[in-house]
Amino acid sequence: DIMERQGKLAQLKSGLEKEREVQKAMRTEADELDKSMEDRKNVMNTLDEEYSHLQEVKKALLKQIADNERTDFDEKLREARMRQVITVKEAPPRPVQPPKESFDVPEDLEIVRQRKRDIISTPSARSSKIWETSQDKTGWLLKEGGFVHSWKKRYFVLSGTELLYFKSDLIREQSLGRVSLVGREVHIADAHTKKKFTFGLYAGGQRTYFLQARNEAEREEWILALRRAAGGEDDALDTT
């Protein structure tokens, strides 16, 4: 009996030792898991800080771009006003026409047309809105910006192989920009812009201009006119 009891006690001690080892291993694993969770929290905090920093950098860049665009616009406006002042100061006096006994309408019209051609041939007039004898198509369109991709309403004038755009349709306003249509292709761009009635002016290696008309008929008129100006065919409209 004593030997049997001693054997059982030895077995109990061995079982207790194994249980202690298992518990110790479990505690060690729990400690490692806690450490891993802490490391993950630290990584997440670091990522949150980096994301916040990137958001601040993005806001600063957008503000800088907007300030630069506003400064460029103010400089262009001042230059346009100075050119207008110089043009007014240097303009030659108008010739005084002798009174006529009868109305000679054809000669009067020819004088007016020649005067308009002289005005349009000057650099300052080409950048203003004296388009009575040179315009091919005009109208309002929405234009996507180059830096900040917002859509703004602009007044467009198609003249020869150039497309100019303005802030309004007032006479002699300085153009905000001009696009040469030489070598460009014009295609529908709804799939790219995710907007209806849009089209793009494409040129390899150059900026693509995206514009939006008010309806399908207006878009079709602009596309056909721009393709003719660019020297292309009046092909049927595609869905590019």
Short mmCIF file of C-alpha atoms in Angstrom, two decimals:
data_model
loop_
_atom_site.label_atom_id
_atom_site.label_comp_id
_atom_site.label_asym_id
_atom_site.label_seq_id
_atom_site.Cartn_x
_atom_site.Cartn_y
_atom_site.Cartn_z
CA ASP A 1 0.00 0.00 0.00
CA ILE A 2 2.76 2.46 0.83
CA MET A 3 4.50 1.81 -2.47
CA GLU A 4 1.22 2.25 -4.36
CA ARG A 5 0.52 5.54 -2.60
CA GLN A 6 4.03 6.79 -3.31
CA GLY A 7 3.54 5.94 -7.01
CA LYS A 8 0.27 7.88 -7.13
CA LEU A 9 1.89 10.85 -5.40
CA ALA A 10 4.69 10.82 -7.94
CA GLN A 11 2.15 10.79 -10.76
CA LEU A 12 0.26 13.72 -9.19
CA LYS A 13 3.48 15.70 -8.83
CA SER A 14 4.39 15.00 -12.46
CA GLY A 15 0.90 16.14 -13.59
CA LEU A 16 1.20 19.32 -11.52
CA GLU A 17 4.61 20.07 -13.00
CA LYS A 18 3.23 19.65 -16.55
CA GLU A 19 0.26 21.88 -15.74
CA ARG A 20 2.59 24.56 -14.36
CA GLU A 21 4.67 24.40 -17.56
CA VAL A 22 1.52 24.72 -19.69
CA GLN A 23 0.35 27.72 -17.64
CA LYS A 24 3.79 29.31 -17.91
CA ALA A 25 3.77 28.83 -21.69
CA MET A 26 0.28 30.33 -21.90
CA ARG A 27 1.36 33.37 -19.87
CA THR A 28 4.40 33.81 -22.12
CA GLU A 29 2.19 33.63 -25.24
CA ALA A 30 -0.25 36.13 -23.72
CA ASP A 31 2.60 38.53 -22.95
CA GLU A 32 3.87 38.26 -26.53
CA LEU A 33 0.34 38.88 -27.87
CA ASP A 34 -0.03 41.98 -25.69
CA LYS A 35 3.31 43.25 -26.97
CA SER A 36 2.25 42.63 -30.58
CA MET A 37 -1.02 44.53 -30.02
CA GLU A 38 0.91 47.42 -28.51
CA ASP A 39 3.24 47.51 -31.51
CA ARG A 40 0.25 47.57 -33.86
CA LYS A 41 -1.27 50.47 -31.94
CA ASN A 42 1.99 52.37 -32.25
CA VAL A 43 2.10 51.73 -36.00
CA MET A 44 -1.53 52.90 -36.40
CA ASN A 45 -0.78 56.09 -34.43
CA THR A 46 2.24 56.76 -36.63
CA LEU A 47 0.16 56.26 -39.80
CA ASP A 48 -2.54 58.61 -38.49
CA GLU A 49 0.06 61.29 -37.83
CA GLU A 50 1.57 60.90 -41.32
CA TYR A 51 -1.91 61.08 -42.92
CA SER A 52 -2.73 64.27 -41.01
CA HIS A 53 0.58 65.76 -42.13
CA LEU A 54 -0.13 64.87 -45.76
CA GLN A 55 -3.57 66.48 -45.54
CA GLU A 56 -2.01 69.69 -44.26
CA VAL A 57 0.56 69.63 -47.08
CA LYS A 58 -2.23 69.10 -49.63
CA LYS A 59 -4.21 72.07 -48.28
CA ALA A 60 -1.12 74.26 -48.39
CA LEU A 61 -0.37 73.27 -51.99
CA LEU A 62 -3.95 73.92 -53.12
CA LYS A 63 -3.89 77.33 -51.44
CA GLN A 64 -0.55 78.15 -53.09
CA ILE A 65 -1.89 77.13 -56.52
CA ALA A 66 -5.02 79.25 -56.04
CA ASP A 67 -2.93 82.24 -54.94
CA ASN A 68 -0.63 81.86 -57.96
CA GLU A 69 -3.59 81.69 -60.36
CA ARG A 70 -5.12 84.78 -58.76
CA THR A 71 -1.79 86.63 -58.99
CA ASP A 72 -1.36 85.65 -62.67
CA PHE A 73 -4.89 86.83 -63.44
CA ASP A 74 -4.29 90.19 -61.71
CA GLU A 75 -1.04 90.68 -63.65
CA LYS A 76 -2.75 89.88 -66.97
CA LEU A 77 -5.57 92.27 -66.12
CA ARG A 78 -3.11 95.07 -65.34
CA GLU A 79 -1.20 94.41 -68.58
CA ALA A 80 -4.45 94.47 -70.57
CA ARG A 81 -5.45 97.80 -69.03
CA MET A 82 -2.02 99.26 -69.76
CA ARG A 83 -2.24 98.13 -73.40
CA GLN A 84 -5.68 99.69 -73.72
CA VAL A 85 -4.40 103.00 -72.27
CA ILE A 86 -1.39 102.99 -74.64
CA THR A 87 -3.63 102.12 -77.60
CA VAL A 88 -5.96 104.99 -76.78
CA LYS A 89 -3.06 107.45 -76.40
CA GLU A 90 -1.33 106.39 -79.62
CA ALA A 91 -4.47 106.03 -81.75
CA PRO A 92 -4.28 108.35 -84.80
CA PRO A 93 -7.03 110.91 -85.21
CA ARG A 94 -9.93 109.77 -87.29
CA PRO A 95 -10.11 111.34 -90.75
CA VAL A 96 -12.89 113.86 -91.11
CA GLN A 97 -15.14 112.88 -93.97
CA PRO A 98 -16.50 115.77 -96.05
CA PRO A 99 -20.26 116.14 -96.03
CA LYS A 100 -22.05 114.41 -98.82
CA GLU A 101 -25.04 115.62 -100.66
CA SER A 102 -26.50 112.14 -100.94
CA PHE A 103 -26.17 108.86 -99.02
CA ASP A 104 -23.39 106.80 -100.57
CA VAL A 105 -23.98 103.61 -98.54
CA PRO A 106 -21.46 101.27 -100.27
CA GLU A 107 -18.53 103.68 -99.73
CA ASP A 108 -19.44 104.29 -96.08
CA LEU A 109 -19.63 100.57 -95.40
CA GLU A 110 -16.25 99.99 -97.05
CA ILE A 111 -14.63 102.62 -94.78
CA VAL A 112 -16.12 100.98 -91.68
CA ARG A 113 -15.01 97.52 -92.77
CA GLN A 114 -11.47 98.70 -93.52
CA ARG A 115 -11.27 100.37 -90.09
CA LYS A 116 -12.36 97.13 -88.42
CA ARG A 117 -9.76 95.15 -90.37
CA ASP A 118 -7.04 97.60 -89.25
CA ILE A 119 -8.11 97.24 -85.62
CA ILE A 120 -8.24 93.45 -85.72
CA SER A 121 -4.74 93.26 -87.25
CA THR A 122 -3.16 94.82 -84.11
CA PRO A 123 -1.92 92.47 -81.28
CA SER A 124 -4.06 94.14 -78.61
CA ALA A 125 -7.21 93.74 -80.68
CA ARG A 126 -6.50 90.08 -81.42
CA SER A 127 -6.55 89.34 -77.68
CA SER A 128 -9.72 91.38 -77.12
CA LYS A 129 -13.27 90.80 -78.27
CA ILE A 130 -13.45 92.74 -81.54
CA TRP A 131 -14.70 89.72 -83.48
CA GLU A 132 -17.31 91.19 -85.83
CA THR A 133 -15.39 90.19 -88.99
CA SER A 134 -13.30 87.21 -87.84
CA GLN A 135 -15.37 85.00 -85.55
CA ASP A 136 -16.36 81.48 -86.66
CA LYS A 137 -18.38 80.42 -83.58
CA THR A 138 -19.03 81.86 -80.13
CA GLY A 139 -20.89 80.77 -77.02
CA TRP A 140 -20.83 79.83 -73.35
CA LEU A 141 -19.28 76.51 -72.23
CA LEU A 142 -18.09 74.98 -68.97
CA LYS A 143 -14.31 74.41 -68.84
CA GLU A 144 -12.35 72.11 -66.51
CA GLY A 145 -9.39 73.80 -64.78
CA GLY A 146 -5.82 72.67 -65.35
CA PHE A 147 -4.57 72.62 -61.74
CA VAL A 148 -7.69 72.56 -59.57
CA HIS A 149 -10.07 70.39 -61.61
CA SER A 150 -13.18 72.50 -61.05
CA TRP A 151 -15.60 73.47 -63.80
CA LYS A 152 -16.10 77.18 -64.56
CA LYS A 153 -18.33 78.98 -67.03
CA ARG A 154 -16.35 80.69 -69.81
CA TYR A 155 -17.24 82.51 -73.03
CA PHE A 156 -15.50 80.87 -76.03
CA VAL A 157 -14.64 82.38 -79.41
CA LEU A 158 -13.50 80.21 -82.31
CA SER A 159 -11.38 82.32 -84.68
CA GLY A 160 -9.52 80.57 -87.47
CA THR A 161 -7.40 77.81 -85.94
CA GLU A 162 -7.51 79.29 -82.40
CA LEU A 163 -10.06 78.85 -79.62
CA LEU A 164 -10.03 81.73 -77.11
CA TYR A 165 -11.93 81.89 -73.83
CA PHE A 166 -13.01 84.81 -71.64
CA LYS A 167 -14.59 85.43 -68.26
CA SER A 168 -17.50 87.29 -69.86
CA ASP A 169 -18.78 88.34 -73.29
CA LEU A 170 -18.01 92.06 -72.85
CA ILE A 171 -16.32 93.86 -75.75
CA ARG A 172 -12.50 94.37 -75.52
CA GLU A 173 -12.10 92.10 -72.48
CA GLN A 174 -8.68 90.46 -72.21
CA SER A 175 -8.79 86.73 -73.01
CA LEU A 176 -7.97 84.30 -70.18
CA GLY A 177 -6.27 81.93 -72.60
CA ARG A 178 -6.14 80.54 -76.11
CA VAL A 179 -5.82 77.03 -77.54
CA SER A 180 -4.23 76.29 -80.91
CA LEU A 181 -6.29 73.68 -82.75
CA VAL A 182 -3.49 72.72 -85.14
CA GLY A 183 -2.78 69.01 -84.71
CA ARG A 184 -5.60 68.51 -82.20
CA GLU A 185 -8.43 65.98 -82.30
CA VAL A 186 -11.91 66.57 -80.88
CA HIS A 187 -13.84 63.69 -79.32
CA ILE A 188 -16.75 63.10 -76.94
CA ALA A 189 -15.42 62.72 -73.36
CA ASP A 190 -18.42 61.67 -71.22
CA ALA A 191 -16.73 58.41 -70.17
CA HIS A 192 -13.65 60.27 -68.94
CA THR A 193 -15.33 63.25 -67.24
CA LYS A 194 -18.34 61.33 -65.88
CA LYS A 195 -20.48 64.25 -67.11
CA LYS A 196 -23.01 64.63 -69.93
CA PHE A 197 -22.46 66.67 -73.09
CA THR A 198 -18.66 66.93 -72.62
CA PHE A 199 -15.90 66.78 -75.24
CA GLY A 200 -12.12 67.01 -75.23
CA LEU A 201 -9.44 68.71 -77.31
CA TYR A 202 -6.66 66.09 -77.55
CA ALA A 203 -3.04 66.51 -78.66
CA GLY A 204 -0.18 64.11 -78.05
CA GLY A 205 2.22 65.37 -75.37
CA GLN A 206 0.13 68.47 -74.65
CA ARG A 207 -2.61 69.36 -72.18
CA THR A 208 -6.09 68.01 -72.96
CA TYR A 209 -8.89 70.58 -72.59
CA PHE A 210 -12.28 69.27 -71.43
CA LEU A 211 -15.41 71.34 -72.17
CA GLN A 212 -19.12 70.86 -71.47
CA ALA A 213 -22.07 72.10 -73.53
CA ARG A 214 -25.64 72.67 -72.35
CA ASN A 215 -27.17 69.92 -74.48
CA GLU A 216 -26.38 67.35 -77.17
CA ALA A 217 -27.20 69.64 -80.11
CA GLU A 218 -24.89 72.37 -78.84
CA ARG A 219 -22.07 69.87 -78.25
CA GLU A 220 -22.44 68.51 -81.80
CA GLU A 221 -22.23 72.03 -83.27
CA TRP A 222 -19.04 72.79 -81.34
CA ILE A 223 -17.38 69.48 -82.22
CA LEU A 224 -18.06 69.89 -85.94
CA ALA A 225 -16.88 73.53 -85.93
CA LEU A 226 -13.69 72.68 -84.00
CA ARG A 227 -12.89 69.74 -86.28
CA ARG A 228 -13.25 71.97 -89.34
CA ALA A 229 -10.97 74.57 -87.72
CA ALA A 230 -8.38 71.90 -86.88
CA GLY A 231 -8.36 70.78 -90.51
CA GLY A 232 -10.14 67.45 -89.86
CA GLU A 233 -13.06 65.80 -91.54
CA ASP A 234 -16.67 66.35 -90.48
CA ASP A 235 -16.92 62.75 -89.36
CA ALA A 236 -19.90 61.35 -87.53
CA LEU A 237 -19.69 61.88 -83.77
CA ASP A 238 -18.06 59.01 -81.88
CA THR A 239 -18.20 58.03 -78.22
CA THR A 240 -14.51 58.36 -77.39
#
